[in-house]
Amino acid sequence: QTVILVRTPEELRGRMMALTSLLSGLQPLGTMLTGVVADLASPQLAVGGGALVAAFGLLVVFTRTRETLRTF
């Protein structure tokens, strides 16, 4: 988190902190969902599914980074 904030331009640091706080606050929901999937199906499916969702999220972020930064 420190490296991200140091590399973030001064005028965008508030937005970056808001995003970091939002993602940290949503972590318990993801943990609960992973537990439910592990109980209903299997732990391997729960972890693998989480990895696929994370990879898809990174792909979306990296493909839209240039467009997003231009809007600020």
Short mmCIF file of the N, C-alpha and C atoms (twelve columns), coordinates in Angstrom:
data_MODEL
# 
_entry.id   MODEL 
# 
loop_
_atom_site.group_PDB 
_atom_site.id 
_atom_site.type_symbol 
_atom_site.label_atom_id 
_atom_site.label_alt_id 
_atom_site.label_comp_id 
_atom_site.label_asym_id 
_atom_site.label_seq_id 
_atom_site.Cartn_x 
_atom_site.Cartn_y 
_atom_site.Cartn_z 
_atom_site.pdbx_PDB_model_num 
ATOM 1   N N  . GLN A 1  0.834   -1.184  0.000   1 
ATOM 2   C CA . GLN A 1  0.000   0.000   0.000   1 
ATOM 3   C C  . GLN A 1  0.877   1.245   0.000   1 
ATOM 4   N N  . THR A 2  1.967   1.225   0.722   1 
ATOM 5   C CA . THR A 2  2.842   2.395   0.773   1 
ATOM 6   C C  . THR A 2  3.436   2.692   -0.591  1 
ATOM 7   N N  . VAL A 3  3.889   1.664   -1.288  1 
ATOM 8   C CA . VAL A 3  4.483   1.864   -2.612  1 
ATOM 9   C C  . VAL A 3  3.453   2.445   -3.571  1 
ATOM 10  N N  . ILE A 4  2.244   1.949   -3.494  1 
ATOM 11  C CA . ILE A 4  1.188   2.461   -4.377  1 
ATOM 12  C C  . ILE A 4  0.937   3.936   -4.097  1 
ATOM 13  N N  . LEU A 5  0.852   4.301   -2.832  1 
ATOM 14  C CA . LEU A 5  0.581   5.702   -2.493  1 
ATOM 15  C C  . LEU A 5  1.741   6.614   -2.845  1 
ATOM 16  N N  . VAL A 6  2.961   6.147   -2.697  1 
ATOM 17  C CA . VAL A 6  4.113   6.969   -3.040  1 
ATOM 18  C C  . VAL A 6  4.175   7.211   -4.546  1 
ATOM 19  N N  . ARG A 7  3.789   6.211   -5.324  1 
ATOM 20  C CA . ARG A 7  3.845   6.336   -6.780  1 
ATOM 21  C C  . ARG A 7  2.615   7.022   -7.365  1 
ATOM 22  N N  . THR A 8  1.586   7.223   -6.560  1 
ATOM 23  C CA . THR A 8  0.362   7.880   -7.030  1 
ATOM 24  C C  . THR A 8  0.559   9.391   -7.014  1 
ATOM 25  N N  . PRO A 9  0.157   10.083  -8.078  1 
ATOM 26  C CA . PRO A 9  0.258   11.543  -8.076  1 
ATOM 27  C C  . PRO A 9  -0.531  12.153  -6.910  1 
ATOM 28  N N  . GLU A 10 -0.049  13.258  -6.430  1 
ATOM 29  C CA . GLU A 10 -0.629  13.923  -5.255  1 
ATOM 30  C C  . GLU A 10 -2.127  14.162  -5.398  1 
ATOM 31  N N  . GLU A 11 -2.557  14.580  -6.578  1 
ATOM 32  C CA . GLU A 11 -3.973  14.914  -6.758  1 
ATOM 33  C C  . GLU A 11 -4.886  13.689  -6.807  1 
ATOM 34  N N  . LEU A 12 -4.322  12.477  -6.903  1 
ATOM 35  C CA . LEU A 12 -5.126  11.255  -6.957  1 
ATOM 36  C C  . LEU A 12 -5.017  10.401  -5.699  1 
ATOM 37  N N  . ARG A 13 -4.275  10.839  -4.712  1 
ATOM 38  C CA . ARG A 13 -4.059  10.010  -3.518  1 
ATOM 39  C C  . ARG A 13 -5.337  9.756   -2.731  1 
ATOM 40  N N  . GLY A 14 -6.220  10.710  -2.663  1 
ATOM 41  C CA . GLY A 14 -7.482  10.511  -1.949  1 
ATOM 42  C C  . GLY A 14 -8.332  9.435   -2.609  1 
ATOM 43  N N  . ARG A 15 -8.368  9.460   -3.917  1 
ATOM 44  C CA . ARG A 15 -9.130  8.439   -4.647  1 
ATOM 45  C C  . ARG A 15 -8.498  7.062   -4.465  1 
ATOM 46  N N  . MET A 16 -7.179  7.026   -4.447  1 
ATOM 47  C CA . MET A 16 -6.493  5.743   -4.271  1 
ATOM 48  C C  . MET A 16 -6.749  5.184   -2.876  1 
ATOM 49  N N  . MET A 17 -6.751  6.037   -1.869  1 
ATOM 50  C CA . MET A 17 -7.043  5.586   -0.504  1 
ATOM 51  C C  . MET A 17 -8.480  5.087   -0.397  1 
ATOM 52  N N  . ALA A 18 -9.402  5.758   -1.066  1 
ATOM 53  C CA . ALA A 18 -10.800 5.315   -1.046  1 
ATOM 54  C C  . ALA A 18 -10.934 3.935   -1.684  1 
ATOM 55  N N  . LEU A 19 -10.256 3.720   -2.801  1 
ATOM 56  C CA . LEU A 19 -10.303 2.425   -3.461  1 
ATOM 57  C C  . LEU A 19 -9.684  1.337   -2.591  1 
ATOM 58  N N  . THR A 20 -8.563  1.634   -1.965  1 
ATOM 59  C CA . THR A 20 -7.898  0.670   -1.083  1 
ATOM 60  C C  . THR A 20 -8.791  0.315   0.097   1 
ATOM 61  N N  . SER A 21 -9.442  1.293   0.684   1 
ATOM 62  C CA . SER A 21 -10.346 1.038   1.808   1 
ATOM 63  C C  . SER A 21 -11.545 0.208   1.375   1 
ATOM 64  N N  . LEU A 22 -12.078 0.490   0.192   1 
ATOM 65  C CA . LEU A 22 -13.217 -0.269  -0.316  1 
ATOM 66  C C  . LEU A 22 -12.845 -1.731  -0.517  1 
ATOM 67  N N  . LEU A 23 -11.699 -1.975  -1.137  1 
ATOM 68  C CA . LEU A 23 -11.288 -3.355  -1.395  1 
ATOM 69  C C  . LEU A 23 -10.990 -4.103  -0.103  1 
ATOM 70  N N  . SER A 24 -10.410 -3.438  0.870   1 
ATOM 71  C CA . SER A 24 -10.148 -4.090  2.154   1 
ATOM 72  C C  . SER A 24 -11.450 -4.404  2.881   1 
ATOM 73  N N  . GLY A 25 -12.426 -3.561  2.728   1 
ATOM 74  C CA . GLY A 25 -13.707 -3.779  3.389   1 
ATOM 75  C C  . GLY A 25 -14.520 -4.895  2.765   1 
ATOM 76  N N  . LEU A 26 -14.276 -5.188  1.495   1 
ATOM 77  C CA . LEU A 26 -15.020 -6.247  0.814   1 
ATOM 78  C C  . LEU A 26 -14.400 -7.632  0.994   1 
ATOM 79  N N  . GLN A 27 -13.215 -7.694  1.557   1 
ATOM 80  C CA . GLN A 27 -12.524 -8.976  1.716   1 
ATOM 81  C C  . GLN A 27 -13.317 -10.007 2.523   1 
ATOM 82  N N  . PRO A 28 -13.963 -9.638  3.624   1 
ATOM 83  C CA . PRO A 28 -14.738 -10.648 4.359   1 
ATOM 84  C C  . PRO A 28 -15.869 -11.269 3.540   1 
ATOM 85  N N  . LEU A 29 -16.458 -10.512 2.636   1 
ATOM 86  C CA . LEU A 29 -17.521 -11.076 1.789   1 
ATOM 87  C C  . LEU A 29 -16.964 -12.141 0.842   1 
ATOM 88  N N  . GLY A 30 -15.785 -11.882 0.293   1 
ATOM 89  C CA . GLY A 30 -15.152 -12.870 -0.576  1 
ATOM 90  C C  . GLY A 30 -14.761 -14.121 0.180   1 
ATOM 91  N N  . THR A 31 -14.315 -13.948 1.413   1 
ATOM 92  C CA . THR A 31 -13.950 -15.091 2.239   1 
ATOM 93  C C  . THR A 31 -15.180 -15.933 2.554   1 
ATOM 94  N N  . MET A 32 -16.275 -15.283 2.855   1 
ATOM 95  C CA . MET A 32 -17.509 -16.006 3.151   1 
ATOM 96  C C  . MET A 32 -17.994 -16.771 1.917   1 
ATOM 97  N N  . LEU A 33 -17.948 -16.138 0.754   1 
ATOM 98  C CA . LEU A 33 -18.372 -16.789 -0.475  1 
ATOM 99  C C  . LEU A 33 -17.482 -17.998 -0.788  1 
ATOM 100 N N  . THR A 34 -16.179 -17.849 -0.579  1 
ATOM 101 C CA . THR A 34 -15.261 -18.969 -0.804  1 
ATOM 102 C C  . THR A 34 -15.582 -20.131 0.128   1 
ATOM 103 N N  . GLY A 35 -15.906 -19.844 1.370   1 
ATOM 104 C CA . GLY A 35 -16.268 -20.893 2.315   1 
ATOM 105 C C  . GLY A 35 -17.537 -21.616 1.919   1 
ATOM 106 N N  . VAL A 36 -18.518 -20.883 1.438   1 
ATOM 107 C CA . VAL A 36 -19.777 -21.499 1.012   1 
ATOM 108 C C  . VAL A 36 -19.540 -22.416 -0.193  1 
ATOM 109 N N  . VAL A 37 -18.761 -21.928 -1.163  1 
ATOM 110 C CA . VAL A 37 -18.465 -22.751 -2.339  1 
ATOM 111 C C  . VAL A 37 -17.670 -23.983 -1.933  1 
ATOM 112 N N  . ALA A 38 -16.724 -23.835 -1.008  1 
ATOM 113 C CA . ALA A 38 -15.933 -24.977 -0.547  1 
ATOM 114 C C  . ALA A 38 -16.820 -26.012 0.146   1 
ATOM 115 N N  . ASP A 39 -17.804 -25.566 0.909   1 
ATOM 116 C CA . ASP A 39 -18.722 -26.500 1.574   1 
ATOM 117 C C  . ASP A 39 -19.640 -27.207 0.581   1 
ATOM 118 N N  . LEU A 40 -20.152 -26.463 -0.386  1 
ATOM 119 C CA . LEU A 40 -21.102 -27.038 -1.335  1 
ATOM 120 C C  . LEU A 40 -20.427 -27.890 -2.412  1 
ATOM 121 N N  . ALA A 41 -19.256 -27.473 -2.867  1 
ATOM 122 C CA . ALA A 41 -18.598 -28.199 -3.959  1 
ATOM 123 C C  . ALA A 41 -17.308 -28.835 -3.458  1 
ATOM 124 N N  . SER A 42 -16.233 -28.088 -3.517  1 
ATOM 125 C CA . SER A 42 -14.949 -28.586 -3.034  1 
ATOM 126 C C  . SER A 42 -14.019 -27.401 -2.798  1 
ATOM 127 N N  . PRO A 43 -13.057 -27.547 -1.901  1 
ATOM 128 C CA . PRO A 43 -12.100 -26.458 -1.667  1 
ATOM 129 C C  . PRO A 43 -11.300 -26.116 -2.924  1 
ATOM 130 N N  . GLN A 44 -10.980 -27.124 -3.729  1 
ATOM 131 C CA . GLN A 44 -10.222 -26.866 -4.950  1 
ATOM 132 C C  . GLN A 44 -11.014 -25.984 -5.914  1 
ATOM 133 N N  . LEU A 45 -12.297 -26.244 -6.035  1 
ATOM 134 C CA . LEU A 45 -13.145 -25.431 -6.903  1 
ATOM 135 C C  . LEU A 45 -13.259 -24.002 -6.368  1 
ATOM 136 N N  . ALA A 46 -13.369 -23.872 -5.057  1 
ATOM 137 C CA . ALA A 46 -13.488 -22.546 -4.455  1 
ATOM 138 C C  . ALA A 46 -12.234 -21.715 -4.705  1 
ATOM 139 N N  . VAL A 47 -11.067 -22.309 -4.484  1 
ATOM 140 C CA . VAL A 47 -9.808  -21.577 -4.680  1 
ATOM 141 C C  . VAL A 47 -9.563  -21.324 -6.164  1 
ATOM 142 N N  . GLY A 48 -9.812  -22.334 -6.993  1 
ATOM 143 C CA . GLY A 48 -9.633  -22.164 -8.435  1 
ATOM 144 C C  . GLY A 48 -10.570 -21.117 -9.015  1 
ATOM 145 N N  . GLY A 49 -11.814 -21.138 -8.570  1 
ATOM 146 C CA . GLY A 49 -12.769 -20.133 -9.028  1 
ATOM 147 C C  . GLY A 49 -12.367 -18.731 -8.599  1 
ATOM 148 N N  . GLY A 50 -11.878 -18.612 -7.374  1 
ATOM 149 C CA . GLY A 50 -11.391 -17.307 -6.906  1 
ATOM 150 C C  . GLY A 50 -10.212 -16.818 -7.717  1 
ATOM 151 N N  . ALA A 51 -9.323  -17.741 -8.077  1 
ATOM 152 C CA . ALA A 51 -8.163  -17.374 -8.895  1 
ATOM 153 C C  . ALA A 51 -8.600  -16.905 -10.284 1 
ATOM 154 N N  . LEU A 52 -9.592  -17.579 -10.854 1 
ATOM 155 C CA . LEU A 52 -10.096 -17.164 -12.175 1 
ATOM 156 C C  . LEU A 52 -10.761 -15.792 -12.120 1 
ATOM 157 N N  . VAL A 53 -11.522 -15.548 -11.068 1 
ATOM 158 C CA . VAL A 53 -12.167 -14.236 -10.917 1 
ATOM 159 C C  . VAL A 53 -11.109 -13.141 -10.748 1 
ATOM 160 N N  . ALA A 54 -10.076 -13.417 -9.953  1 
ATOM 161 C CA . ALA A 54 -9.004  -12.442 -9.755  1 
ATOM 162 C C  . ALA A 54 -8.251  -12.186 -11.056 1 
ATOM 163 N N  . ALA A 55 -7.958  -13.238 -11.814 1 
ATOM 164 C CA . ALA A 55 -7.258  -13.071 -13.091 1 
ATOM 165 C C  . ALA A 55 -8.093  -12.250 -14.064 1 
ATOM 166 N N  . PHE A 56 -9.395  -12.514 -14.112 1 
ATOM 167 C CA . PHE A 56 -10.280 -11.741 -14.982 1 
ATOM 168 C C  . PHE A 56 -10.306 -10.270 -14.552 1 
ATOM 169 N N  . GLY A 57 -10.364 -10.032 -13.250 1 
ATOM 170 C CA . GLY A 57 -10.351 -8.654  -12.748 1 
ATOM 171 C C  . GLY A 57 -9.075  -7.922  -13.121 1 
ATOM 172 N N  . LEU A 58 -7.935  -8.595  -12.996 1 
ATOM 173 C CA . LEU A 58 -6.669  -7.974  -13.396 1 
ATOM 174 C C  . LEU A 58 -6.643  -7.688  -14.887 1 
ATOM 175 N N  . LEU A 59 -7.152  -8.606  -15.673 1 
ATOM 176 C CA . LEU A 59 -7.201  -8.395  -17.116 1 
ATOM 177 C C  . LEU A 59 -8.029  -7.160  -17.456 1 
ATOM 178 N N  . VAL A 60 -9.157  -7.017  -16.815 1 
ATOM 179 C CA . VAL A 60 -10.007 -5.848  -17.051 1 
ATOM 180 C C  . VAL A 60 -9.293  -4.565  -16.633 1 
ATOM 181 N N  . VAL A 61 -8.656  -4.590  -15.473 1 
ATOM 182 C CA . VAL A 61 -7.954  -3.395  -14.991 1 
ATOM 183 C C  . VAL A 61 -6.812  -3.020  -15.932 1 
ATOM 184 N N  . PHE A 62 -6.019  -3.998  -16.331 1 
ATOM 185 C CA . PHE A 62 -4.869  -3.692  -17.188 1 
ATOM 186 C C  . PHE A 62 -5.280  -3.250  -18.585 1 
ATOM 187 N N  . THR A 63 -6.392  -3.734  -19.095 1 
ATOM 188 C CA . THR A 63 -6.809  -3.305  -20.430 1 
ATOM 189 C C  . THR A 63 -7.476  -1.934  -20.413 1 
ATOM 190 N N  . ARG A 64 -7.968  -1.527  -19.268 1 
ATOM 191 C CA . ARG A 64 -8.642  -0.225  -19.187 1 
ATOM 192 C C  . ARG A 64 -7.832  0.838   -18.455 1 
ATOM 193 N N  . THR A 65 -6.626  0.535   -18.068 1 
ATOM 194 C CA . THR A 65 -5.832  1.481   -17.281 1 
ATOM 195 C C  . THR A 65 -5.603  2.783   -18.031 1 
ATOM 196 N N  . ARG A 66 -5.198  2.697   -19.265 1 
ATOM 197 C CA . ARG A 66 -4.929  3.929   -20.021 1 
ATOM 198 C C  . ARG A 66 -6.181  4.780   -20.160 1 
ATOM 199 N N  . GLU A 67 -7.298  4.147   -20.487 1 
ATOM 200 C CA . GLU A 67 -8.546  4.897   -20.631 1 
ATOM 201 C C  . GLU A 67 -8.969  5.513   -19.305 1 
ATOM 202 N N  . THR A 68 -8.829  4.771   -18.218 1 
ATOM 203 C CA . THR A 68 -9.243  5.255   -16.911 1 
ATOM 204 C C  . THR A 68 -8.382  6.421   -16.467 1 
ATOM 205 N N  . LEU A 69 -7.073  6.337   -16.657 1 
ATOM 206 C CA . LEU A 69 -6.192  7.411   -16.227 1 
ATOM 207 C C  . LEU A 69 -6.446  8.690   -17.012 1 
ATOM 208 N N  . ARG A 70 -6.891  8.583   -18.229 1 
ATOM 209 C CA . ARG A 70 -7.191  9.773   -19.027 1 
ATOM 210 C C  . ARG A 70 -8.409  10.524  -18.516 1 
ATOM 211 N N  . THR A 71 -9.316  9.831   -17.832 1 
ATOM 212 C CA . THR A 71 -10.516 10.502  -17.336 1 
ATOM 213 C C  . THR A 71 -10.267 11.328  -16.088 1 
ATOM 214 N N  . PHE A 72 -9.167  11.071  -15.402 1 
ATOM 215 C CA . PHE A 72 -8.859  11.858  -14.202 1 
ATOM 216 C C  . PHE A 72 -8.279  13.156  -14.646 1 
# 
